[in-house]
Amino acid sequence: MTTAFIVGAMGAGQSTRRGDRRARGMLDGRRRPAAQEVRMFTTSLILALLLAPTDGPRFEAPVRLQAQDGFIRVEAPGYAAPCLFDVDKDGHADLVVGQFSGGKLKLYRGLGEGKFAPGEWLMADGEVAQVPGVW
């Protein structure tokens, strides 16, 4: 297997830390020039190389998610942004699915082990939450 090295760089004169309020290329209260900060950052990054396979990402086969009341779906014309996040802080990832129709968000509460409760619209101030400016 061949590996690719991904390394980033910063422009000269940019500091990796805050504190150069006088724009002198040196951190206030310290005698380390910003260029030295860049070298240290680059050296640290090279020491911690990110290795990635060159044959591309590997994905598992797709799985159609289900809630207790059936397949997870939203209104046409389709999905905008599915996201896993523990909304209710119960330790189980909840699925929030945005949609193009009206900018509404549907919440499927996580039950653990990849199972979800029936979907409900995400509410704000007693009304269905909507992202403004979406169809």
JSON list of C-alpha atoms in Angstrom, two decimals:
[
{"chain": "A", "resi": 1, "resn": "MET", "atom": "CA", "xyz": [0.00, 0.00, 0.00]},
{"chain": "A", "resi": 2, "resn": "THR", "atom": "CA", "xyz": [1.28, 3.44, -0.91]},
{"chain": "A", "resi": 3, "resn": "THR", "atom": "CA", "xyz": [0.69, 6.38, 1.37]},
{"chain": "A", "resi": 4, "resn": "ALA", "atom": "CA", "xyz": [0.34, 10.08, 0.67]},
{"chain": "A", "resi": 5, "resn": "PHE", "atom": "CA", "xyz": [1.62, 12.76, 2.99]},
{"chain": "A", "resi": 6, "resn": "ILE", "atom": "CA", "xyz": [-0.62, 15.73, 3.70]},
{"chain": "A", "resi": 7, "resn": "VAL", "atom": "CA", "xyz": [1.28, 18.72, 5.02]},
{"chain": "A", "resi": 8, "resn": "GLY", "atom": "CA", "xyz": [0.05, 22.30, 5.43]},
{"chain": "A", "resi": 9, "resn": "ALA", "atom": "CA", "xyz": [2.08, 25.49, 5.57]},
{"chain": "A", "resi": 10, "resn": "MET", "atom": "CA", "xyz": [1.58, 29.01, 6.87]},
{"chain": "A", "resi": 11, "resn": "GLY", "atom": "CA", "xyz": [2.73, 32.21, 5.23]},
{"chain": "A", "resi": 12, "resn": "ALA", "atom": "CA", "xyz": [5.82, 33.94, 6.57]},
{"chain": "A", "resi": 13, "resn": "GLY", "atom": "CA", "xyz": [5.16, 36.52, 9.23]},
{"chain": "A", "resi": 14, "resn": "GLN", "atom": "CA", "xyz": [1.98, 34.85, 10.49]},
{"chain": "A", "resi": 15, "resn": "SER", "atom": "CA", "xyz": [2.00, 33.93, 14.13]},
{"chain": "A", "resi": 16, "resn": "THR", "atom": "CA", "xyz": [0.49, 30.68, 15.37]},
{"chain": "A", "resi": 17, "resn": "ARG", "atom": "CA", "xyz": [-0.39, 32.40, 18.67]},
{"chain": "A", "resi": 18, "resn": "ARG", "atom": "CA", "xyz": [-2.21, 35.55, 19.66]},
{"chain": "A", "resi": 19, "resn": "GLY", "atom": "CA", "xyz": [-0.36, 38.48, 21.13]},
{"chain": "A", "resi": 20, "resn": "ASP", "atom": "CA", "xyz": [1.35, 40.40, 18.30]},
{"chain": "A", "resi": 21, "resn": "ARG", "atom": "CA", "xyz": [-0.72, 43.51, 18.97]},
{"chain": "A", "resi": 22, "resn": "ARG", "atom": "CA", "xyz": [1.93, 45.86, 17.62]},
{"chain": "A", "resi": 23, "resn": "ALA", "atom": "CA", "xyz": [2.35, 43.93, 14.32]},
{"chain": "A", "resi": 24, "resn": "ARG", "atom": "CA", "xyz": [6.12, 43.67, 14.77]},
{"chain": "A", "resi": 25, "resn": "GLY", "atom": "CA", "xyz": [6.37, 40.00, 13.86]},
{"chain": "A", "resi": 26, "resn": "MET", "atom": "CA", "xyz": [7.06, 39.19, 17.52]},
{"chain": "A", "resi": 27, "resn": "LEU", "atom": "CA", "xyz": [4.72, 38.17, 20.27]},
{"chain": "A", "resi": 28, "resn": "ASP", "atom": "CA", "xyz": [4.23, 40.82, 22.91]},
{"chain": "A", "resi": 29, "resn": "GLY", "atom": "CA", "xyz": [6.13, 39.96, 26.08]},
{"chain": "A", "resi": 30, "resn": "ARG", "atom": "CA", "xyz": [8.14, 37.24, 24.29]},
{"chain": "A", "resi": 31, "resn": "ARG", "atom": "CA", "xyz": [11.21, 37.34, 22.08]},
{"chain": "A", "resi": 32, "resn": "ARG", "atom": "CA", "xyz": [10.24, 34.65, 19.58]},
{"chain": "A", "resi": 33, "resn": "PRO", "atom": "CA", "xyz": [9.69, 36.00, 16.03]},
{"chain": "A", "resi": 34, "resn": "ALA", "atom": "CA", "xyz": [6.62, 34.81, 14.12]},
{"chain": "A", "resi": 35, "resn": "ALA", "atom": "CA", "xyz": [8.83, 33.14, 11.47]},
{"chain": "A", "resi": 36, "resn": "GLN", "atom": "CA", "xyz": [10.29, 30.91, 14.19]},
{"chain": "A", "resi": 37, "resn": "GLU", "atom": "CA", "xyz": [6.73, 30.07, 15.30]},
{"chain": "A", "resi": 38, "resn": "VAL", "atom": "CA", "xyz": [5.96, 29.00, 11.71]},
{"chain": "A", "resi": 39, "resn": "ARG", "atom": "CA", "xyz": [9.06, 26.78, 11.57]},
{"chain": "A", "resi": 40, "resn": "MET", "atom": "CA", "xyz": [8.13, 25.16, 14.89]},
{"chain": "A", "resi": 41, "resn": "PHE", "atom": "CA", "xyz": [4.55, 24.64, 13.68]},
{"chain": "A", "resi": 42, "resn": "THR", "atom": "CA", "xyz": [5.72, 23.10, 10.39]},
{"chain": "A", "resi": 43, "resn": "THR", "atom": "CA", "xyz": [8.25, 20.87, 12.17]},
{"chain": "A", "resi": 44, "resn": "SER", "atom": "CA", "xyz": [5.56, 19.67, 14.58]},
{"chain": "A", "resi": 45, "resn": "LEU", "atom": "CA", "xyz": [3.22, 19.01, 11.68]},
{"chain": "A", "resi": 46, "resn": "ILE", "atom": "CA", "xyz": [5.84, 17.04, 9.79]},
{"chain": "A", "resi": 47, "resn": "LEU", "atom": "CA", "xyz": [6.51, 14.95, 12.90]},
{"chain": "A", "resi": 48, "resn": "ALA", "atom": "CA", "xyz": [2.79, 14.18, 13.11]},
{"chain": "A", "resi": 49, "resn": "LEU", "atom": "CA", "xyz": [2.22, 13.29, 9.44]},
{"chain": "A", "resi": 50, "resn": "LEU", "atom": "CA", "xyz": [-1.26, 12.48, 8.34]},
{"chain": "A", "resi": 51, "resn": "LEU", "atom": "CA", "xyz": [-1.15, 9.26, 6.33]},
{"chain": "A", "resi": 52, "resn": "ALA", "atom": "CA", "xyz": [-3.93, 8.54, 3.86]},
{"chain": "A", "resi": 53, "resn": "PRO", "atom": "CA", "xyz": [-4.32, 5.61, 1.47]},
{"chain": "A", "resi": 54, "resn": "THR", "atom": "CA", "xyz": [-3.81, 6.70, -2.14]},
{"chain": "A", "resi": 55, "resn": "ASP", "atom": "CA", "xyz": [-6.53, 4.40, -3.45]},
{"chain": "A", "resi": 56, "resn": "GLY", "atom": "CA", "xyz": [-9.20, 6.75, -2.06]},
{"chain": "A", "resi": 57, "resn": "PRO", "atom": "CA", "xyz": [-11.62, 6.57, 0.84]},
{"chain": "A", "resi": 58, "resn": "ARG", "atom": "CA", "xyz": [-13.32, 3.33, 1.74]},
{"chain": "A", "resi": 59, "resn": "PHE", "atom": "CA", "xyz": [-17.02, 3.40, 2.57]},
{"chain": "A", "resi": 60, "resn": "GLU", "atom": "CA", "xyz": [-19.34, 0.74, 3.93]},
{"chain": "A", "resi": 61, "resn": "ALA", "atom": "CA", "xyz": [-22.39, -0.25, 1.89]},
{"chain": "A", "resi": 62, "resn": "PRO", "atom": "CA", "xyz": [-25.31, 2.20, 2.29]},
{"chain": "A", "resi": 63, "resn": "VAL", "atom": "CA", "xyz": [-27.98, 1.39, 4.86]},
{"chain": "A", "resi": 64, "resn": "ARG", "atom": "CA", "xyz": [-31.49, 2.86, 4.86]},
{"chain": "A", "resi": 65, "resn": "LEU", "atom": "CA", "xyz": [-32.17, 4.10, 8.39]},
{"chain": "A", "resi": 66, "resn": "GLN", "atom": "CA", "xyz": [-35.40, 3.24, 10.16]},
{"chain": "A", "resi": 67, "resn": "ALA", "atom": "CA", "xyz": [-37.21, 4.71, 13.14]},
{"chain": "A", "resi": 68, "resn": "GLN", "atom": "CA", "xyz": [-39.82, 2.79, 15.14]},
{"chain": "A", "resi": 69, "resn": "ASP", "atom": "CA", "xyz": [-42.55, 4.00, 12.76]},
{"chain": "A", "resi": 70, "resn": "GLY", "atom": "CA", "xyz": [-40.79, 3.14, 9.48]},
{"chain": "A", "resi": 71, "resn": "PHE", "atom": "CA", "xyz": [-38.08, 4.47, 7.20]},
{"chain": "A", "resi": 72, "resn": "ILE", "atom": "CA", "xyz": [-36.63, 7.89, 7.99]},
{"chain": "A", "resi": 73, "resn": "ARG", "atom": "CA", "xyz": [-38.02, 10.31, 5.39]},
{"chain": "A", "resi": 74, "resn": "VAL", "atom": "CA", "xyz": [-38.92, 13.96, 4.97]},
{"chain": "A", "resi": 75, "resn": "GLU", "atom": "CA", "xyz": [-41.11, 15.86, 2.53]},
{"chain": "A", "resi": 76, "resn": "ALA", "atom": "CA", "xyz": [-40.15, 16.32, -1.14]},
{"chain": "A", "resi": 77, "resn": "PRO", "atom": "CA", "xyz": [-37.93, 17.62, -2.72]},
{"chain": "A", "resi": 78, "resn": "GLY", "atom": "CA", "xyz": [-35.54, 15.85, -0.37]},
{"chain": "A", "resi": 79, "resn": "TYR", "atom": "CA", "xyz": [-32.94, 15.94, 2.35]},
{"chain": "A", "resi": 80, "resn": "ALA", "atom": "CA", "xyz": [-30.76, 18.95, 3.05]},
{"chain": "A", "resi": 81, "resn": "ALA", "atom": "CA", "xyz": [-28.46, 17.91, 5.89]},
{"chain": "A", "resi": 82, "resn": "PRO", "atom": "CA", "xyz": [-28.66, 14.81, 8.09]},
{"chain": "A", "resi": 83, "resn": "CYS", "atom": "CA", "xyz": [-26.64, 15.19, 11.29]},
{"chain": "A", "resi": 84, "resn": "LEU", "atom": "CA", "xyz": [-26.01, 12.95, 14.32]},
{"chain": "A", "resi": 85, "resn": "PHE", "atom": "CA", "xyz": [-25.91, 14.92, 17.57]},
{"chain": "A", "resi": 86, "resn": "ASP", "atom": "CA", "xyz": [-27.01, 14.23, 21.15]},
{"chain": "A", "resi": 87, "resn": "VAL", "atom": "CA", "xyz": [-29.73, 16.91, 21.25]},
{"chain": "A", "resi": 88, "resn": "ASP", "atom": "CA", "xyz": [-31.31, 15.83, 24.56]},
{"chain": "A", "resi": 89, "resn": "LYS", "atom": "CA", "xyz": [-27.99, 14.95, 26.28]},
{"chain": "A", "resi": 90, "resn": "ASP", "atom": "CA", "xyz": [-29.10, 11.41, 27.18]},
{"chain": "A", "resi": 91, "resn": "GLY", "atom": "CA", "xyz": [-25.91, 9.77, 25.89]},
{"chain": "A", "resi": 92, "resn": "HIS", "atom": "CA", "xyz": [-27.48, 8.51, 22.63]},
{"chain": "A", "resi": 93, "resn": "ALA", "atom": "CA", "xyz": [-26.86, 10.23, 19.29]},
{"chain": "A", "resi": 94, "resn": "ASP", "atom": "CA", "xyz": [-30.05, 11.75, 17.90]},
{"chain": "A", "resi": 95, "resn": "LEU", "atom": "CA", "xyz": [-30.59, 12.20, 14.16]},
{"chain": "A", "resi": 96, "resn": "VAL", "atom": "CA", "xyz": [-31.55, 15.69, 12.99]},
{"chain": "A", "resi": 97, "resn": "VAL", "atom": "CA", "xyz": [-32.57, 15.84, 9.34]},
{"chain": "A", "resi": 98, "resn": "GLY", "atom": "CA", "xyz": [-32.96, 19.18, 7.60]},
{"chain": "A", "resi": 99, "resn": "GLN", "atom": "CA", "xyz": [-35.09, 19.38, 4.49]},
{"chain": "A", "resi": 100, "resn": "PHE", "atom": "CA", "xyz": [-35.53, 21.72, 1.57]},
{"chain": "A", "resi": 101, "resn": "SER", "atom": "CA", "xyz": [-39.32, 21.97, 1.96]},
{"chain": "A", "resi": 102, "resn": "GLY", "atom": "CA", "xyz": [-39.90, 24.99, 4.22]},
{"chain": "A", "resi": 103, "resn": "GLY", "atom": "CA", "xyz": [-36.51, 24.71, 5.91]},
{"chain": "A", "resi": 104, "resn": "LYS", "atom": "CA", "xyz": [-37.91, 22.50, 8.69]},
{"chain": "A", "resi": 105, "resn": "LEU", "atom": "CA", "xyz": [-35.83, 20.12, 10.81]},
{"chain": "A", "resi": 106, "resn": "LYS", "atom": "CA", "xyz": [-37.01, 16.66, 11.85]},
{"chain": "A", "resi": 107, "resn": "LEU", "atom": "CA", "xyz": [-35.65, 15.11, 15.04]},
{"chain": "A", "resi": 108, "resn": "TYR", "atom": "CA", "xyz": [-35.34, 11.35, 15.53]},
{"chain": "A", "resi": 109, "resn": "ARG", "atom": "CA", "xyz": [-34.33, 10.71, 19.15]},
{"chain": "A", "resi": 110, "resn": "GLY", "atom": "CA", "xyz": [-31.65, 8.05, 19.54]},
{"chain": "A", "resi": 111, "resn": "LEU", "atom": "CA", "xyz": [-32.61, 4.98, 21.57]},
{"chain": "A", "resi": 112, "resn": "GLY", "atom": "CA", "xyz": [-29.16, 3.38, 21.48]},
{"chain": "A", "resi": 113, "resn": "GLU", "atom": "CA", "xyz": [-27.75, 0.56, 19.34]},
{"chain": "A", "resi": 114, "resn": "GLY", "atom": "CA", "xyz": [-28.56, 2.46, 16.13]},
{"chain": "A", "resi": 115, "resn": "LYS", "atom": "CA", "xyz": [-32.31, 2.65, 16.82]},
{"chain": "A", "resi": 116, "resn": "PHE", "atom": "CA", "xyz": [-34.40, 5.82, 16.62]},
{"chain": "A", "resi": 117, "resn": "ALA", "atom": "CA", "xyz": [-37.78, 6.94, 17.98]},
{"chain": "A", "resi": 118, "resn": "PRO", "atom": "CA", "xyz": [-40.45, 8.16, 15.55]},
{"chain": "A", "resi": 119, "resn": "GLY", "atom": "CA", "xyz": [-39.61, 11.53, 14.01]},
{"chain": "A", "resi": 120, "resn": "GLU", "atom": "CA", "xyz": [-40.94, 14.81, 15.35]},
{"chain": "A", "resi": 121, "resn": "TRP", "atom": "CA", "xyz": [-40.48, 18.34, 14.07]},
{"chain": "A", "resi": 122, "resn": "LEU", "atom": "CA", "xyz": [-37.87, 20.32, 15.97]},
{"chain": "A", "resi": 123, "resn": "MET", "atom": "CA", "xyz": [-39.73, 22.99, 17.94]},
{"chain": "A", "resi": 124, "resn": "ALA", "atom": "CA", "xyz": [-38.74, 26.52, 18.98]},
{"chain": "A", "resi": 125, "resn": "ASP", "atom": "CA", "xyz": [-41.00, 28.72, 21.14]},
{"chain": "A", "resi": 126, "resn": "GLY", "atom": "CA", "xyz": [-43.93, 26.32, 20.63]},
{"chain": "A", "resi": 127, "resn": "GLU", "atom": "CA", "xyz": [-43.72, 26.39, 16.83]},
{"chain": "A", "resi": 128, "resn": "VAL", "atom": "CA", "xyz": [-42.00, 24.21, 14.24]},
{"chain": "A", "resi": 129, "resn": "ALA", "atom": "CA", "xyz": [-38.46, 25.57, 13.84]},
{"chain": "A", "resi": 130, "resn": "GLN", "atom": "CA", "xyz": [-37.59, 26.75, 10.34]},
{"chain": "A", "resi": 131, "resn": "VAL", "atom": "CA", "xyz": [-34.40, 27.88, 8.66]},
{"chain": "A", "resi": 132, "resn": "PRO", "atom": "CA", "xyz": [-35.30, 31.14, 6.88]},
{"chain": "A", "resi": 133, "resn": "GLY", "atom": "CA", "xyz": [-34.69, 31.54, 3.17]},
{"chain": "A", "resi": 134, "resn": "VAL", "atom": "CA", "xyz": [-35.12, 27.85, 2.28]},
{"chain": "A", "resi": 135, "resn": "TRP", "atom": "CA", "xyz": [-37.79, 27.04, -0.33]}
]
